[in-house]
Amino acid sequence: MTNTSQSLFERGMKVLVEGVSSASRGPATFGGAPRYMSHGQGARLYDVDGRDYVDWMMAFGALPLGHAHPKVVEVVAREVARGTHFATALEVEVEVAEMLVGLLPHVDKVRFANTGTEAAMGAFRLARGHTGRRKIIKFEGHYHGWWDAVLVNTNPLPPTMFGHPNDPVRIPDSSGIPEEAWKDTIVVRWNDFDAIERAMKIHGAEAACVVTEGVMSNMGVIPPKPGYLKHIQDLCRQYGALFYLDETVTGFRLAAGGCAELYGLEPDIVTYGKALGGGLPMAMIGGRDEIMAGLEWGKVLHFGTHNAGRLALHVTKVMLETMLADNQAGFARIKHLGQKMAAELERVAKTSNRHAMRVQGVNSMFQVFFTEKEEINDFRDFCTHVDRVKFRNFVLRLFDKGVYMNPSATLHSLSSLVHTEADISFTAKAVAEVLEEMP
Ligand SMILES: Cc1ncc(COP(=O)(O)O)c(C=O)c1O
């Protein structure tokens, strides 16, 4: 632990709950004091003691352009001098919406929000308003923000608490959530063709929507089986439920058109966050005209003082322009870097051969799993076969070698436009050392 981080943690613990402002940044994840960061530049983070790290966390995916990208710095400096926020209609709001609608074939209209959670709350309310139905079908281990109705079965569980695969035990992941909030939430095993078919037979006619992450991103990285997401979409069409693809992680990350493009889908509703804002808080709900029309005149209400913040919109515009330039070269670049890093990690693990370690990834996202299993396919595999304590130990040791990842095995690592081949070699060397040193 670095000295200044330790003393800031001691001060912070006196005035901030767990010393931080999101449970995932504090001792529950780090097992003690986190590293306090002072600034970032490119692919590097710098802590308060002057150590630097190759950053593979990239603010949980919010930074496709890395830290302090010159174009982001320039646009924020220019625009902040013209006022921070007006809460009025803006030209840049129309411009960014036009870019998004032009890019995403399944989106005719968008509504901006600030965070993935808020956008999801709006999308669920819209799905219920549009269909006049109450039930929400979600999947084990999928996270759609910290709203009451869907904060169910989002955290790892001991296998004795899973329940039958056909009928998972529903467990809210927080106290303070009354049963009424999640009584219409149905939880289904993911990546299982029969399970969703069975659930739709029982609940499909009452379901407002089926919501899924395109790539499971809150239990490491778990890709969908071939044809699985299309299967969900087909069942939604059959039962008249909306197909809601949560692209908060995967949007402007896996491809310009997110998972919908990657897997050839036509979702009814999407939500985006994280990468969309290029590091500033920006999120959106998008969908076809007839569905989005539900938000008109407050039929389905969506408000927000900070919605469509002008600084964030200007950065969103810069992020889109930069990633899309030269025939979307930015997306090809982050995919190349992510896949190369994942392959290097696999290679290093095989060479060392001291630990059962696998790497799963999709394009620019990847995660290391300490597991004996060939593949991690769903929530149950993850909870049963992934050694999360060992992963944390691995990451804490990497900190001392100048590599930053999130210590929670449930999260994942990400490449950005500004990572380099040298960052990959540096990381591979650090990982090789840690694998030799770690018990
Ligand atoms: C798939 C998914 N949806 C929604 C959210 C919520 O986003 P936010 O943290 O911006 O509220 C997250 C956050 O990790 C997420 O992974």
Short mmCIF file of C-alpha atoms and ligand atoms in Angstrom, two decimals:
data_model
loop_
_atom_site.label_atom_id
_atom_site.label_comp_id
_atom_site.label_asym_id
_atom_site.label_seq_id
_atom_site.Cartn_x
_atom_site.Cartn_y
_atom_site.Cartn_z
CA MET A 1 0.00 0.00 0.00
CA THR A 2 1.22 3.49 -0.79
CA ASN A 3 1.59 5.90 2.13
CA THR A 4 -0.59 8.74 0.93
CA SER A 5 -3.36 6.36 -0.19
CA GLN A 6 -3.35 4.76 3.25
CA SER A 7 -3.63 8.09 5.07
CA LEU A 8 -6.33 9.35 2.68
CA PHE A 9 -8.24 6.14 3.31
CA GLU A 10 -8.02 6.69 7.07
CA ARG A 11 -9.30 10.27 6.66
CA GLY A 12 -11.96 9.20 4.16
CA MET A 13 -13.29 6.44 6.42
CA LYS A 14 -14.21 9.11 8.97
CA VAL A 15 -16.40 11.12 6.60
CA LEU A 16 -17.40 8.91 3.66
CA VAL A 17 -19.24 5.63 3.90
CA GLU A 18 -16.53 2.98 3.36
CA GLY A 19 -14.24 5.88 2.44
CA VAL A 20 -15.75 6.05 -1.08
CA SER A 21 -18.87 6.95 -3.07
CA SER A 22 -19.67 3.62 -4.75
CA ALA A 23 -19.42 0.30 -2.94
CA SER A 24 -17.31 -1.13 -5.76
CA ARG A 25 -14.46 1.35 -5.16
CA GLY A 26 -13.81 0.64 -1.49
CA PRO A 27 -12.65 -2.00 0.97
CA ALA A 28 -15.34 -4.49 -0.08
CA THR A 29 -13.52 -4.78 -3.41
CA PHE A 30 -9.95 -4.01 -2.40
CA GLY A 31 -9.87 -5.81 0.93
CA GLY A 32 -8.46 -2.58 2.47
CA ALA A 33 -7.47 0.83 1.23
CA PRO A 34 -7.85 1.43 -2.51
CA ARG A 35 -5.15 3.31 -4.45
CA TYR A 36 -6.11 6.99 -4.59
CA MET A 37 -5.55 8.36 -8.05
CA SER A 38 -4.40 11.87 -8.82
CA HIS A 39 -4.54 12.05 -12.62
CA GLY A 40 -4.64 10.13 -15.86
CA GLN A 41 -2.94 10.58 -19.21
CA GLY A 42 -3.45 8.35 -22.22
CA ALA A 43 -3.56 4.74 -21.02
CA ARG A 44 -1.90 5.57 -17.68
CA LEU A 45 -3.26 6.37 -14.24
CA TYR A 46 -1.08 8.14 -11.66
CA ASP A 47 -1.64 7.72 -7.93
CA VAL A 48 -1.15 10.23 -5.15
CA ASP A 49 2.27 8.77 -4.34
CA GLY A 50 3.51 9.30 -7.89
CA ARG A 51 3.29 5.68 -9.06
CA ASP A 52 1.88 5.02 -12.48
CA TYR A 53 -0.20 2.17 -13.85
CA VAL A 54 -1.28 0.91 -17.26
CA ASP A 55 -5.01 1.25 -16.80
CA TRP A 56 -7.12 -1.65 -18.11
CA MET A 57 -10.21 -0.62 -16.14
CA MET A 58 -10.77 2.67 -18.00
CA ALA A 59 -13.43 3.91 -15.58
CA PHE A 60 -15.52 0.76 -15.99
CA GLY A 61 -15.50 1.27 -19.74
CA ALA A 62 -16.36 4.96 -19.80
CA LEU A 63 -13.12 5.95 -21.58
CA PRO A 64 -12.82 4.58 -25.11
CA LEU A 65 -10.43 7.48 -25.87
CA GLY A 66 -8.36 6.97 -22.71
CA HIS A 67 -7.50 9.68 -20.20
CA ALA A 68 -7.24 13.36 -21.08
CA HIS A 69 -7.47 12.83 -24.83
CA PRO A 70 -6.34 16.12 -26.42
CA LYS A 71 -9.63 16.51 -28.36
CA VAL A 72 -11.65 16.00 -25.15
CA VAL A 73 -9.49 18.46 -23.22
CA GLU A 74 -9.85 21.01 -26.00
CA VAL A 75 -13.63 20.75 -26.34
CA VAL A 76 -14.24 20.85 -22.58
CA ALA A 77 -11.96 23.88 -22.15
CA ARG A 78 -13.69 25.65 -25.03
CA GLU A 79 -17.24 24.85 -23.94
CA VAL A 80 -16.87 25.28 -20.17
CA ALA A 81 -15.97 28.90 -20.80
CA ARG A 82 -19.41 29.30 -22.42
CA GLY A 83 -21.32 27.90 -19.45
CA THR A 84 -21.58 24.54 -17.76
CA HIS A 85 -25.23 23.61 -17.95
CA PHE A 86 -28.43 25.38 -18.99
CA ALA A 87 -31.12 22.67 -18.72
CA THR A 88 -32.54 24.02 -21.98
CA ALA A 89 -32.78 22.62 -25.50
CA LEU A 90 -29.40 22.67 -27.30
CA GLU A 91 -28.07 22.49 -30.85
CA VAL A 92 -25.46 19.91 -29.84
CA GLU A 93 -28.26 17.76 -28.41
CA VAL A 94 -29.89 17.59 -31.85
CA GLU A 95 -26.53 16.99 -33.55
CA VAL A 96 -25.59 14.06 -31.29
CA ALA A 97 -29.08 12.55 -31.56
CA GLU A 98 -28.82 12.77 -35.38
CA MET A 99 -25.48 10.97 -35.26
CA LEU A 100 -26.89 8.20 -33.05
CA VAL A 101 -30.05 7.71 -35.09
CA GLY A 102 -27.91 7.64 -38.25
CA LEU A 103 -25.68 4.94 -36.77
CA LEU A 104 -28.15 2.60 -35.11
CA PRO A 105 -30.70 1.14 -37.56
CA HIS A 106 -33.09 0.03 -34.79
CA VAL A 107 -33.17 3.50 -33.23
CA ASP A 108 -35.48 6.20 -34.64
CA LYS A 109 -35.43 8.44 -31.57
CA VAL A 110 -33.35 8.84 -28.44
CA ARG A 111 -33.80 10.38 -25.01
CA PHE A 112 -30.70 11.39 -23.08
CA ALA A 113 -30.05 10.64 -19.39
CA ASN A 114 -26.91 10.70 -17.26
CA THR A 115 -26.22 7.15 -16.12
CA GLY A 116 -26.95 3.61 -17.20
CA THR A 117 -29.18 3.10 -14.17
CA GLU A 118 -31.35 6.10 -14.98
CA ALA A 119 -31.66 5.14 -18.63
CA ALA A 120 -32.65 1.60 -17.62
CA MET A 121 -35.27 2.92 -15.19
CA GLY A 122 -36.77 4.95 -18.01
CA ALA A 123 -36.63 2.00 -20.42
CA PHE A 124 -38.40 -0.36 -18.01
CA ARG A 125 -41.11 2.21 -17.32
CA LEU A 126 -41.48 2.78 -21.08
CA ALA A 127 -41.72 -0.98 -21.75
CA ARG A 128 -44.47 -1.28 -19.15
CA GLY A 129 -46.24 1.84 -20.40
CA HIS A 130 -46.04 0.76 -24.04
CA THR A 131 -47.29 -2.79 -23.50
CA GLY A 132 -49.58 -2.22 -20.53
CA ARG A 133 -47.94 -5.29 -18.97
CA ARG A 134 -46.20 -5.61 -15.60
CA LYS A 135 -43.65 -8.40 -15.79
CA ILE A 136 -39.96 -7.96 -16.52
CA ILE A 137 -37.95 -11.01 -17.50
CA LYS A 138 -34.25 -10.76 -16.68
CA PHE A 139 -31.35 -13.17 -16.40
CA GLU A 140 -29.27 -14.55 -13.54
CA GLY A 141 -26.15 -12.49 -12.95
CA HIS A 142 -27.18 -9.65 -15.29
CA TYR A 143 -26.96 -6.14 -13.91
CA HIS A 144 -29.08 -3.26 -15.18
CA GLY A 145 -28.27 -0.66 -12.55
CA TRP A 146 -29.18 -0.41 -8.92
CA TRP A 147 -32.93 0.22 -9.30
CA ASP A 148 -35.13 -1.89 -6.98
CA ALA A 149 -37.08 -3.91 -9.57
CA VAL A 150 -34.02 -5.36 -11.28
CA LEU A 151 -31.50 -5.57 -8.45
CA VAL A 152 -32.33 -9.24 -8.21
CA ASN A 153 -29.79 -12.07 -8.65
CA THR A 154 -27.04 -9.69 -9.69
CA ASN A 155 -24.40 -10.76 -7.15
CA PRO A 156 -22.51 -14.06 -6.98
CA LEU A 157 -24.21 -16.66 -4.75
CA PRO A 158 -23.14 -19.93 -3.17
CA PRO A 159 -24.44 -22.82 -5.34
CA THR A 160 -26.79 -23.98 -2.54
CA MET A 161 -28.77 -20.78 -3.08
CA PHE A 162 -29.20 -21.01 -6.86
CA GLY A 163 -32.45 -22.96 -6.84
CA HIS A 164 -33.51 -25.26 -9.66
CA PRO A 165 -32.18 -24.15 -13.07
CA ASN A 166 -35.79 -24.01 -14.33
CA ASP A 167 -36.86 -21.81 -11.46
CA PRO A 168 -33.99 -19.85 -9.91
CA VAL A 169 -34.53 -18.61 -6.34
CA ARG A 170 -35.02 -14.86 -6.63
CA ILE A 171 -32.78 -12.91 -4.30
CA PRO A 172 -32.74 -9.12 -4.07
CA ASP A 173 -29.17 -7.91 -3.66
CA SER A 174 -29.85 -5.25 -1.08
CA SER A 175 -31.92 -4.70 1.99
CA GLY A 176 -34.41 -1.86 1.71
CA ILE A 177 -36.05 -3.36 -1.38
CA PRO A 178 -39.66 -4.26 -0.64
CA GLU A 179 -41.03 -7.43 -2.20
CA GLU A 180 -43.62 -5.45 -4.20
CA ALA A 181 -40.73 -3.88 -6.11
CA TRP A 182 -39.53 -7.20 -7.58
CA LYS A 183 -42.59 -9.42 -7.40
CA ASP A 184 -43.13 -8.97 -11.17
CA THR A 185 -39.48 -9.62 -11.99
CA ILE A 186 -38.86 -13.09 -13.39
CA VAL A 187 -35.31 -14.46 -13.27
CA VAL A 188 -34.13 -16.95 -15.89
CA ARG A 189 -30.89 -18.84 -16.46
CA TRP A 190 -28.92 -17.20 -19.30
CA ASN A 191 -27.35 -18.88 -22.34
CA ASP A 192 -29.90 -21.69 -21.94
CA PHE A 193 -32.24 -21.91 -24.96
CA ASP A 194 -34.81 -24.10 -23.18
CA ALA A 195 -34.95 -22.02 -20.01
CA ILE A 196 -36.08 -18.85 -21.78
CA GLU A 197 -38.52 -20.81 -23.93
CA ARG A 198 -40.05 -22.33 -20.79
CA ALA A 199 -40.19 -18.97 -19.03
CA MET A 200 -41.88 -17.35 -22.02
CA LYS A 201 -44.51 -20.09 -22.15
CA ILE A 202 -45.40 -19.29 -18.55
CA HIS A 203 -44.88 -15.51 -18.40
CA GLY A 204 -44.50 -14.32 -22.02
CA ALA A 205 -48.05 -13.06 -22.42
CA GLU A 206 -47.68 -10.88 -19.30
CA ALA A 207 -44.13 -9.73 -19.98
CA ALA A 208 -43.51 -6.07 -20.81
CA CYS A 209 -39.96 -6.91 -21.86
CA VAL A 210 -37.13 -9.38 -21.76
CA VAL A 211 -33.95 -7.54 -20.86
CA THR A 212 -30.49 -8.93 -21.52
CA GLU A 213 -26.88 -7.82 -21.60
CA GLY A 214 -25.59 -8.77 -25.06
CA VAL A 215 -22.32 -10.04 -23.63
CA MET A 216 -22.56 -10.92 -19.98
CA SER A 217 -20.29 -8.25 -18.52
CA ASN A 218 -20.97 -8.35 -14.81
CA MET A 219 -19.69 -11.91 -14.27
CA GLY A 220 -16.41 -11.34 -16.07
CA VAL A 221 -16.92 -11.65 -19.81
CA ILE A 222 -19.28 -14.39 -21.01
CA PRO A 223 -20.25 -14.35 -24.68
CA PRO A 224 -23.70 -15.49 -25.78
CA LYS A 225 -23.92 -18.92 -27.43
CA PRO A 226 -24.37 -18.69 -31.23
CA GLY A 227 -27.97 -17.79 -32.01
CA TYR A 228 -28.96 -17.34 -28.38
CA LEU A 229 -29.77 -13.61 -28.45
CA LYS A 230 -31.71 -14.04 -31.71
CA HIS A 231 -33.65 -16.82 -29.96
CA ILE A 232 -34.64 -14.36 -27.20
CA GLN A 233 -35.61 -11.79 -29.84
CA ASP A 234 -37.79 -14.34 -31.70
CA LEU A 235 -39.55 -15.36 -28.49
CA CYS A 236 -40.22 -11.70 -27.68
CA ARG A 237 -41.83 -11.22 -31.09
CA GLN A 238 -43.91 -14.38 -30.59
CA TYR A 239 -45.26 -13.28 -27.20
CA GLY A 240 -45.53 -9.54 -27.85
CA ALA A 241 -42.92 -8.60 -25.22
CA LEU A 242 -40.34 -5.93 -26.04
CA PHE A 243 -36.79 -7.11 -26.65
CA TYR A 244 -34.64 -4.78 -24.53
CA LEU A 245 -30.92 -4.99 -25.20
CA ASP A 246 -28.90 -3.31 -22.45
CA GLU A 247 -25.88 -1.89 -24.29
CA THR A 248 -24.58 0.11 -21.32
CA VAL A 249 -21.28 -1.79 -21.41
CA THR A 250 -21.22 -2.97 -25.01
CA GLY A 251 -22.46 0.17 -26.79
CA PHE A 252 -19.66 2.05 -28.61
CA ARG A 253 -17.35 -0.58 -27.24
CA LEU A 254 -17.74 -3.87 -29.16
CA ALA A 255 -18.66 -2.23 -32.46
CA ALA A 256 -20.11 1.08 -33.65
CA GLY A 257 -23.54 -0.57 -33.48
CA GLY A 258 -22.83 -2.46 -30.23
CA CYS A 259 -24.06 -6.02 -29.71
CA ALA A 260 -27.00 -5.41 -32.01
CA GLU A 261 -24.52 -5.05 -34.89
CA LEU A 262 -22.19 -7.80 -33.70
CA TYR A 263 -24.94 -10.41 -33.39
CA GLY A 264 -27.36 -9.14 -36.07
CA LEU A 265 -30.20 -8.12 -33.73
CA GLU A 266 -33.12 -5.71 -33.97
CA PRO A 267 -33.91 -4.78 -30.39
CA ASP A 268 -37.07 -2.84 -29.58
CA ILE A 269 -35.39 -0.79 -26.87
CA VAL A 270 -31.72 -0.16 -26.11
CA THR A 271 -29.98 1.75 -23.39
CA TYR A 272 -26.46 3.11 -23.57
CA GLY A 273 -24.15 4.67 -20.99
CA LYS A 274 -20.46 4.40 -20.05
CA ALA A 275 -18.50 4.74 -23.36
CA LEU A 276 -21.17 6.98 -24.86
CA GLY A 277 -20.06 9.95 -22.76
CA GLY A 278 -16.33 9.48 -23.39
CA GLY A 279 -15.72 9.99 -19.65
CA LEU A 280 -18.54 12.41 -18.86
CA PRO A 281 -21.94 11.28 -17.55
CA MET A 282 -24.09 10.53 -20.58
CA ALA A 283 -26.64 7.81 -21.23
CA MET A 284 -29.57 7.28 -23.52
CA ILE A 285 -32.71 5.31 -24.19
CA GLY A 286 -33.31 4.53 -27.85
CA GLY A 287 -35.90 2.66 -29.89
CA ARG A 288 -38.31 2.70 -32.77
CA ASP A 289 -40.68 5.63 -33.20
CA GLU A 290 -43.85 3.89 -32.09
CA ILE A 291 -42.22 2.77 -28.82
CA MET A 292 -40.35 5.99 -28.04
CA ALA A 293 -43.58 7.90 -28.67
CA GLY A 294 -44.68 6.57 -25.28
CA LEU A 295 -42.44 9.22 -23.70
CA GLU A 296 -44.22 12.07 -25.50
CA TRP A 297 -46.07 14.63 -23.41
CA GLY A 298 -45.06 12.77 -20.29
CA LYS A 299 -47.40 9.80 -20.93
CA VAL A 300 -44.50 7.77 -19.60
CA LEU A 301 -42.66 10.33 -17.57
CA HIS A 302 -38.94 10.96 -17.86
CA PHE A 303 -37.42 14.07 -16.27
CA GLY A 304 -33.97 15.13 -15.11
CA THR A 305 -32.25 18.41 -14.23
CA HIS A 306 -28.95 17.18 -15.59
CA ASN A 307 -30.22 15.31 -18.67
CA ALA A 308 -28.34 16.18 -21.88
CA GLY A 309 -25.60 18.12 -20.10
CA ARG A 310 -23.90 20.28 -22.71
CA LEU A 311 -20.31 19.46 -21.73
CA ALA A 312 -21.09 15.75 -21.84
CA LEU A 313 -22.83 16.10 -25.20
CA HIS A 314 -19.83 17.90 -26.68
CA VAL A 315 -17.54 15.12 -25.43
CA THR A 316 -19.94 12.47 -26.75
CA LYS A 317 -19.74 14.13 -30.15
CA VAL A 318 -15.92 14.13 -30.04
CA MET A 319 -15.89 10.48 -28.93
CA LEU A 320 -18.16 9.47 -31.82
CA GLU A 321 -16.23 11.48 -34.41
CA THR A 322 -12.91 10.08 -33.20
CA MET A 323 -13.98 6.43 -33.01
CA LEU A 324 -15.83 6.56 -36.34
CA ALA A 325 -13.15 8.40 -38.35
CA ASP A 326 -11.45 6.52 -41.23
CA ASN A 327 -14.21 3.98 -41.66
CA GLN A 328 -14.61 3.26 -37.93
CA ALA A 329 -10.88 2.61 -37.46
CA GLY A 330 -11.18 3.31 -33.72
CA PHE A 331 -13.35 0.24 -33.19
CA ALA A 332 -10.98 -1.93 -35.22
CA ARG A 333 -8.07 -0.59 -33.15
CA ILE A 334 -9.59 -1.29 -29.71
CA LYS A 335 -10.68 -4.74 -30.90
CA HIS A 336 -7.14 -5.55 -32.09
CA LEU A 337 -5.63 -4.36 -28.80
CA GLY A 338 -8.18 -6.20 -26.62
CA GLN A 339 -7.79 -9.45 -28.52
CA LYS A 340 -4.02 -9.18 -28.50
CA MET A 341 -3.93 -8.54 -24.75
CA ALA A 342 -6.25 -11.51 -24.14
CA ALA A 343 -4.06 -13.76 -26.34
CA GLU A 344 -0.91 -12.60 -24.53
CA LEU A 345 -2.47 -13.37 -21.15
CA GLU A 346 -3.39 -16.86 -22.37
CA ARG A 347 0.16 -17.37 -23.64
CA VAL A 348 1.74 -16.22 -20.39
CA ALA A 349 -0.55 -18.50 -18.36
CA LYS A 350 0.33 -21.51 -20.53
CA THR A 351 4.06 -20.79 -20.35
CA SER A 352 3.96 -20.44 -16.58
CA ASN A 353 1.61 -23.40 -16.15
CA ARG A 354 1.46 -22.79 -12.38
CA HIS A 355 -2.20 -21.78 -12.15
CA ALA A 356 -5.38 -22.92 -13.84
CA MET A 357 -6.13 -19.65 -15.63
CA ARG A 358 -8.34 -18.89 -18.64
CA VAL A 359 -9.08 -15.70 -20.48
CA GLN A 360 -12.48 -14.96 -22.02
CA GLY A 361 -13.06 -11.95 -24.18
CA VAL A 362 -15.08 -10.33 -26.91
CA ASN A 363 -13.30 -7.70 -29.03
CA SER A 364 -12.03 -4.98 -26.68
CA MET A 365 -13.29 -6.66 -23.45
CA PHE A 366 -11.59 -9.51 -21.64
CA GLN A 367 -11.39 -11.12 -18.21
CA VAL A 368 -9.01 -13.50 -16.48
CA PHE A 369 -10.69 -16.42 -14.73
CA PHE A 370 -8.83 -18.62 -12.27
CA THR A 371 -10.74 -21.81 -13.00
CA GLU A 372 -10.24 -25.47 -13.87
CA LYS A 373 -13.16 -25.27 -16.28
CA GLU A 374 -12.59 -24.93 -20.04
CA GLU A 375 -15.35 -22.35 -20.42
CA ILE A 376 -17.48 -20.20 -18.17
CA ASN A 377 -20.90 -20.07 -19.76
CA ASP A 378 -23.23 -18.51 -17.24
CA PHE A 379 -23.80 -17.23 -13.72
CA ARG A 380 -23.82 -20.72 -12.18
CA ASP A 381 -20.51 -21.64 -13.81
CA PHE A 382 -19.02 -18.38 -12.63
CA CYS A 383 -20.14 -18.75 -9.01
CA THR A 384 -19.17 -22.43 -8.81
CA HIS A 385 -15.91 -22.56 -10.73
CA VAL A 386 -14.20 -19.15 -10.61
CA ASP A 387 -11.78 -18.42 -7.76
CA ARG A 388 -12.59 -14.80 -6.96
CA VAL A 389 -10.25 -14.53 -3.96
CA LYS A 390 -7.32 -15.63 -6.08
CA PHE A 391 -8.24 -13.08 -8.74
CA ARG A 392 -8.20 -10.27 -6.20
CA ASN A 393 -4.83 -11.40 -4.90
CA PHE A 394 -3.57 -11.47 -8.51
CA VAL A 395 -4.74 -7.92 -9.21
CA LEU A 396 -3.41 -6.48 -5.93
CA ARG A 397 0.00 -7.91 -6.83
CA LEU A 398 -0.26 -6.38 -10.31
CA PHE A 399 -0.69 -2.93 -8.73
CA ASP A 400 2.87 -3.19 -7.40
CA LYS A 401 4.08 -3.89 -10.92
CA GLY A 402 2.34 -0.89 -12.47
CA VAL A 403 -0.77 -2.55 -13.90
CA TYR A 404 -4.30 -1.53 -12.91
CA MET A 405 -7.36 -3.78 -13.26
CA ASN A 406 -10.44 -3.95 -11.07
CA PRO A 407 -9.86 -6.49 -8.27
CA SER A 408 -13.37 -7.90 -8.64
CA ALA A 409 -13.54 -11.00 -10.84
CA THR A 410 -17.14 -10.04 -11.68
CA LEU A 411 -15.88 -7.07 -13.71
CA HIS A 412 -13.62 -7.05 -16.75
CA SER A 413 -10.75 -5.27 -18.45
CA LEU A 414 -10.96 -3.09 -21.53
CA SER A 415 -8.65 -1.66 -24.14
CA SER A 416 -8.89 1.94 -25.31
CA LEU A 417 -7.79 3.79 -28.41
CA VAL A 418 -4.61 4.94 -26.67
CA HIS A 419 -3.28 1.64 -25.35
CA THR A 420 -0.16 0.55 -27.22
CA GLU A 421 1.62 -2.68 -28.11
CA ALA A 422 4.20 -1.62 -25.48
CA ASP A 423 1.44 -1.50 -22.83
CA ILE A 424 0.49 -5.06 -23.80
CA SER A 425 4.10 -6.34 -23.50
CA PHE A 426 4.54 -4.48 -20.20
CA THR A 427 1.33 -6.02 -18.83
CA ALA A 428 2.20 -9.52 -20.07
CA LYS A 429 5.58 -9.32 -18.32
CA ALA A 430 3.99 -8.12 -15.08
CA VAL A 431 1.40 -10.91 -15.23
CA ALA A 432 4.13 -13.51 -15.90
CA GLU A 433 5.98 -12.32 -12.77
CA VAL A 434 2.84 -12.35 -10.63
CA LEU A 435 1.95 -15.87 -11.76
CA GLU A 436 5.41 -17.05 -10.66
CA GLU A 437 5.24 -15.25 -7.29
CA MET A 438 1.62 -15.97 -6.37
CA PRO A 439 0.94 -19.03 -4.19
C1 LIG B 1 -25.16 -3.77 -18.25
C2 LIG B 1 -25.25 -2.58 -17.34
N1 LIG B 1 -26.40 -1.87 -17.31
C3 LIG B 1 -26.53 -0.79 -16.52
C4 LIG B 1 -25.50 -0.37 -15.70
C5 LIG B 1 -25.68 0.83 -14.82
O1 LIG B 1 -24.90 1.88 -15.30
P1 LIG B 1 -24.46 3.07 -14.31
O2 LIG B 1 -23.39 2.52 -13.43
O3 LIG B 1 -23.97 4.14 -15.24
O4 LIG B 1 -25.67 3.48 -13.56
C6 LIG B 1 -24.30 -1.07 -15.71
C7 LIG B 1 -23.18 -0.65 -14.85
O5 LIG B 1 -22.20 -1.32 -14.67
C8 LIG B 1 -24.18 -2.22 -16.54
O6 LIG B 1 -23.07 -2.95 -16.52
#
